[in-house]
Amino acid sequence: MAKLLCIPLILATSIAFADDDDDKGFGQAGILSKTNRGEIPEISLSSGMPLLENGDTITLKSGTYYELEITADGSQELALAGARFFRAIWVDEFVVEGIEIRPYGIDSMEFDEAGEAELSFVAIKPGSYRFGVPGSDLQTVTITIE
């Protein structure tokens, strides 16, 4: 009987201390930790407009966690493709209008109307990758993973 009472007590103690550890930053480690976050510019989808405000190149660091915000204004139905880029990253989640999707892989995405999406990922494989609207040179970004 004494053994059965010890298990809930051990679990309750572990849960209580786990909450304390999260406050000190011990909850996450490695590539998903808050100290391993990189900045990436937002991509804007609009008919006939470049995807980025400044330039057409994004440089990422391999092993770093990023959150890419994509906003479409709905001026035209536009797709973003980048199969090679998507295979060079590990996708944590893809959030579309508040719906969290954790896919095994992505090849492309299409915005039929105005909306927002956020792609959370870890850059993995070094190289240069084309990402953008298929068939458009203006609406293309080169993403380099170093």
PDB file of C-alpha atoms in Angstrom:
ATOM      1  CA  MET A   1       0.000   0.000   0.000  1.00  0.00           C
ATOM      2  CA  ALA A   2       2.867   2.378   0.789  1.00  0.00           C
ATOM      3  CA  LYS A   3       4.309   1.986  -2.728  1.00  0.00           C
ATOM      4  CA  LEU A   4       1.036   3.161  -4.331  1.00  0.00           C
ATOM      5  CA  LEU A   5       1.023   6.352  -2.233  1.00  0.00           C
ATOM      6  CA  CYS A   6       4.629   7.195  -3.179  1.00  0.00           C
ATOM      7  CA  ILE A   7       3.988   7.330  -6.942  1.00  0.00           C
ATOM      8  CA  PRO A   8       1.439  10.213  -6.863  1.00  0.00           C
ATOM      9  CA  LEU A   9       3.668  12.091  -4.415  1.00  0.00           C
ATOM     10  CA  ILE A  10       6.706  11.719  -6.706  1.00  0.00           C
ATOM     11  CA  LEU A  11       4.689  12.830  -9.755  1.00  0.00           C
ATOM     12  CA  ALA A  12       3.270  15.867  -7.941  1.00  0.00           C
ATOM     13  CA  THR A  13       6.737  16.887  -6.757  1.00  0.00           C
ATOM     14  CA  SER A  14       8.185  16.479 -10.265  1.00  0.00           C
ATOM     15  CA  ILE A  15       5.445  18.629 -11.797  1.00  0.00           C
ATOM     16  CA  ALA A  16       5.925  21.345  -9.156  1.00  0.00           C
ATOM     17  CA  PHE A  17       9.667  21.509  -9.759  1.00  0.00           C
ATOM     18  CA  ALA A  18       9.226  21.395 -13.555  1.00  0.00           C
ATOM     19  CA  ASP A  19       7.255  24.657 -13.388  1.00  0.00           C
ATOM     20  CA  ASP A  20      10.062  26.262 -11.375  1.00  0.00           C
ATOM     21  CA  ASP A  21      12.641  25.128 -13.946  1.00  0.00           C
ATOM     22  CA  ASP A  22      10.690  26.713 -16.833  1.00  0.00           C
ATOM     23  CA  ASP A  23      10.915  30.118 -15.128  1.00  0.00           C
ATOM     24  CA  LYS A  24      14.716  29.810 -15.101  1.00  0.00           C
ATOM     25  CA  GLY A  25      14.953  28.857 -18.791  1.00  0.00           C
ATOM     26  CA  PHE A  26      15.608  25.156 -18.221  1.00  0.00           C
ATOM     27  CA  GLY A  27      12.397  24.062 -19.975  1.00  0.00           C
ATOM     28  CA  GLN A  28      13.819  24.075 -23.519  1.00  0.00           C
ATOM     29  CA  ALA A  29      17.310  23.364 -24.674  1.00  0.00           C
ATOM     30  CA  GLY A  30      19.224  23.145 -27.914  1.00  0.00           C
ATOM     31  CA  ILE A  31      17.858  24.343 -31.228  1.00  0.00           C
ATOM     32  CA  LEU A  32      14.372  25.112 -29.896  1.00  0.00           C
ATOM     33  CA  SER A  33      15.576  27.282 -27.007  1.00  0.00           C
ATOM     34  CA  LYS A  34      14.655  30.950 -26.939  1.00  0.00           C
ATOM     35  CA  THR A  35      18.332  31.878 -27.224  1.00  0.00           C
ATOM     36  CA  ASN A  36      18.628  30.139 -30.604  1.00  0.00           C
ATOM     37  CA  ARG A  37      16.192  32.389 -32.514  1.00  0.00           C
ATOM     38  CA  GLY A  38      17.031  34.270 -35.685  1.00  0.00           C
ATOM     39  CA  GLU A  39      15.331  37.236 -37.318  1.00  0.00           C
ATOM     40  CA  ILE A  40      13.847  36.944 -40.800  1.00  0.00           C
ATOM     41  CA  PRO A  41      12.029  39.653 -42.797  1.00  0.00           C
ATOM     42  CA  GLU A  42       8.299  39.337 -43.496  1.00  0.00           C
ATOM     43  CA  ILE A  43       7.185  38.318 -46.982  1.00  0.00           C
ATOM     44  CA  SER A  44       4.307  40.276 -48.535  1.00  0.00           C
ATOM     45  CA  LEU A  45       2.271  38.853 -51.396  1.00  0.00           C
ATOM     46  CA  SER A  46       0.723  41.478 -53.671  1.00  0.00           C
ATOM     47  CA  SER A  47       0.068  41.463 -57.403  1.00  0.00           C
ATOM     48  CA  GLY A  48       3.174  42.595 -59.327  1.00  0.00           C
ATOM     49  CA  MET A  49       5.114  43.632 -56.206  1.00  0.00           C
ATOM     50  CA  PRO A  50       8.423  42.242 -54.838  1.00  0.00           C
ATOM     51  CA  LEU A  51       8.138  39.851 -51.892  1.00  0.00           C
ATOM     52  CA  LEU A  52      10.544  41.818 -49.679  1.00  0.00           C
ATOM     53  CA  GLU A  53      10.721  45.551 -49.011  1.00  0.00           C
ATOM     54  CA  ASN A  54      14.524  45.667 -49.172  1.00  0.00           C
ATOM     55  CA  GLY A  55      16.328  43.404 -51.612  1.00  0.00           C
ATOM     56  CA  ASP A  56      15.672  39.882 -52.721  1.00  0.00           C
ATOM     57  CA  THR A  57      18.000  37.832 -50.515  1.00  0.00           C
ATOM     58  CA  ILE A  58      17.555  36.291 -47.072  1.00  0.00           C
ATOM     59  CA  THR A  59      20.540  34.777 -45.262  1.00  0.00           C
ATOM     60  CA  LEU A  60      19.926  32.186 -42.547  1.00  0.00           C
ATOM     61  CA  LYS A  61      22.233  30.322 -40.185  1.00  0.00           C
ATOM     62  CA  SER A  62      22.088  26.527 -40.137  1.00  0.00           C
ATOM     63  CA  GLY A  63      20.786  25.184 -36.818  1.00  0.00           C
ATOM     64  CA  THR A  64      18.857  28.376 -35.991  1.00  0.00           C
ATOM     65  CA  TYR A  65      15.092  28.610 -35.368  1.00  0.00           C
ATOM     66  CA  TYR A  66      13.103  31.127 -37.461  1.00  0.00           C
ATOM     67  CA  GLU A  67       9.507  32.322 -37.759  1.00  0.00           C
ATOM     68  CA  LEU A  68       8.638  33.518 -41.276  1.00  0.00           C
ATOM     69  CA  GLU A  69       5.538  35.721 -41.489  1.00  0.00           C
ATOM     70  CA  ILE A  70       3.745  35.745 -44.855  1.00  0.00           C
ATOM     71  CA  THR A  71       0.969  38.244 -45.567  1.00  0.00           C
ATOM     72  CA  ALA A  72      -1.184  38.308 -48.713  1.00  0.00           C
ATOM     73  CA  ASP A  73      -3.284  41.366 -49.571  1.00  0.00           C
ATOM     74  CA  GLY A  74      -5.724  39.395 -51.755  1.00  0.00           C
ATOM     75  CA  SER A  75      -5.060  41.470 -54.900  1.00  0.00           C
ATOM     76  CA  GLN A  76      -4.447  38.251 -56.864  1.00  0.00           C
ATOM     77  CA  GLU A  77      -4.414  34.513 -56.263  1.00  0.00           C
ATOM     78  CA  LEU A  78      -0.707  33.833 -55.661  1.00  0.00           C
ATOM     79  CA  ALA A  79       1.316  30.736 -54.838  1.00  0.00           C
ATOM     80  CA  LEU A  80       4.710  30.455 -53.184  1.00  0.00           C
ATOM     81  CA  ALA A  81       6.862  27.524 -54.196  1.00  0.00           C
ATOM     82  CA  GLY A  82      10.257  26.381 -53.002  1.00  0.00           C
ATOM     83  CA  ALA A  83      10.461  22.606 -52.803  1.00  0.00           C
ATOM     84  CA  ARG A  84      14.278  22.607 -52.483  1.00  0.00           C
ATOM     85  CA  PHE A  85      14.096  25.201 -49.681  1.00  0.00           C
ATOM     86  CA  PHE A  86      11.402  23.236 -47.825  1.00  0.00           C
ATOM     87  CA  ARG A  87      13.597  20.128 -48.003  1.00  0.00           C
ATOM     88  CA  ALA A  88      16.533  22.074 -46.505  1.00  0.00           C
ATOM     89  CA  ILE A  89      14.635  23.002 -43.325  1.00  0.00           C
ATOM     90  CA  TRP A  90      12.867  21.201 -40.496  1.00  0.00           C
ATOM     91  CA  VAL A  91       9.314  22.554 -40.227  1.00  0.00           C
ATOM     92  CA  ASP A  92       8.141  22.923 -36.631  1.00  0.00           C
ATOM     93  CA  GLU A  93       4.691  24.239 -37.515  1.00  0.00           C
ATOM     94  CA  PHE A  94       2.786  26.150 -40.144  1.00  0.00           C
ATOM     95  CA  VAL A  95       0.101  28.443 -38.719  1.00  0.00           C
ATOM     96  CA  VAL A  96      -2.674  29.580 -41.067  1.00  0.00           C
ATOM     97  CA  GLU A  97      -5.213  32.021 -39.628  1.00  0.00           C
ATOM     98  CA  GLY A  98      -4.645  30.619 -36.130  1.00  0.00           C
ATOM     99  CA  ILE A  99      -4.763  26.954 -37.170  1.00  0.00           C
ATOM    100  CA  GLU A 100      -1.520  25.147 -36.277  1.00  0.00           C
ATOM    101  CA  ILE A 101      -0.388  22.548 -38.802  1.00  0.00           C
ATOM    102  CA  ARG A 102       2.600  20.274 -38.161  1.00  0.00           C
ATOM    103  CA  PRO A 103       3.354  18.815 -41.582  1.00  0.00           C
ATOM    104  CA  TYR A 104       5.834  16.175 -42.563  1.00  0.00           C
ATOM    105  CA  GLY A 105       6.783  18.294 -45.569  1.00  0.00           C
ATOM    106  CA  ILE A 106       5.665  21.201 -47.747  1.00  0.00           C
ATOM    107  CA  ASP A 107       6.163  21.756 -51.467  1.00  0.00           C
ATOM    108  CA  SER A 108       4.246  25.002 -51.961  1.00  0.00           C
ATOM    109  CA  MET A 109       1.396  27.123 -50.606  1.00  0.00           C
ATOM    110  CA  GLU A 110      -1.236  29.267 -52.295  1.00  0.00           C
ATOM    111  CA  PHE A 111      -3.148  32.295 -51.066  1.00  0.00           C
ATOM    112  CA  ASP A 112      -6.550  32.510 -52.785  1.00  0.00           C
ATOM    113  CA  GLU A 113      -7.517  35.592 -50.786  1.00  0.00           C
ATOM    114  CA  ALA A 114      -6.092  38.031 -48.238  1.00  0.00           C
ATOM    115  CA  GLY A 115      -4.646  36.359 -45.159  1.00  0.00           C
ATOM    116  CA  GLU A 116      -1.656  35.604 -42.984  1.00  0.00           C
ATOM    117  CA  ALA A 117       0.461  32.544 -42.348  1.00  0.00           C
ATOM    118  CA  GLU A 118       3.509  31.865 -40.201  1.00  0.00           C
ATOM    119  CA  LEU A 119       6.089  29.194 -40.894  1.00  0.00           C
ATOM    120  CA  SER A 120       8.242  28.185 -37.896  1.00  0.00           C
ATOM    121  CA  PHE A 121      11.325  26.183 -38.853  1.00  0.00           C
ATOM    122  CA  VAL A 122      14.957  25.350 -38.234  1.00  0.00           C
ATOM    123  CA  ALA A 123      17.374  26.002 -41.107  1.00  0.00           C
ATOM    124  CA  ILE A 124      19.363  22.803 -41.696  1.00  0.00           C
ATOM    125  CA  LYS A 125      21.067  22.225 -45.051  1.00  0.00           C
ATOM    126  CA  PRO A 126      23.503  24.923 -46.282  1.00  0.00           C
ATOM    127  CA  GLY A 127      22.983  26.189 -49.820  1.00  0.00           C
ATOM    128  CA  SER A 128      21.072  28.751 -51.881  1.00  0.00           C
ATOM    129  CA  TYR A 129      17.404  28.200 -52.610  1.00  0.00           C
ATOM    130  CA  ARG A 130      14.815  29.947 -54.779  1.00  0.00           C
ATOM    131  CA  PHE A 131      11.528  30.740 -53.035  1.00  0.00           C
ATOM    132  CA  GLY A 132       8.709  32.659 -54.634  1.00  0.00           C
ATOM    133  CA  VAL A 133       5.835  32.921 -57.079  1.00  0.00           C
ATOM    134  CA  PRO A 134       6.289  30.303 -59.843  1.00  0.00           C
ATOM    135  CA  GLY A 135       7.202  31.865 -63.208  1.00  0.00           C
ATOM    136  CA  SER A 136       7.984  35.311 -61.758  1.00  0.00           C
ATOM    137  CA  ASP A 137      11.445  36.841 -61.524  1.00  0.00           C
ATOM    138  CA  LEU A 138      10.157  39.925 -59.664  1.00  0.00           C
ATOM    139  CA  GLN A 139       8.399  37.933 -56.933  1.00  0.00           C
ATOM    140  CA  THR A 140      11.284  35.660 -56.020  1.00  0.00           C
ATOM    141  CA  VAL A 141      13.630  35.563 -53.044  1.00  0.00           C
ATOM    142  CA  THR A 142      16.955  33.758 -52.795  1.00  0.00           C
ATOM    143  CA  ILE A 143      17.306  32.139 -49.380  1.00  0.00           C
ATOM    144  CA  THR A 144      20.851  31.206 -48.424  1.00  0.00           C
ATOM    145  CA  ILE A 145      21.553  28.903 -45.501  1.00  0.00           C
ATOM    146  CA  GLU A 146      25.116  29.208 -44.211  1.00  0.00           C
TER     147      GLU A 146
END
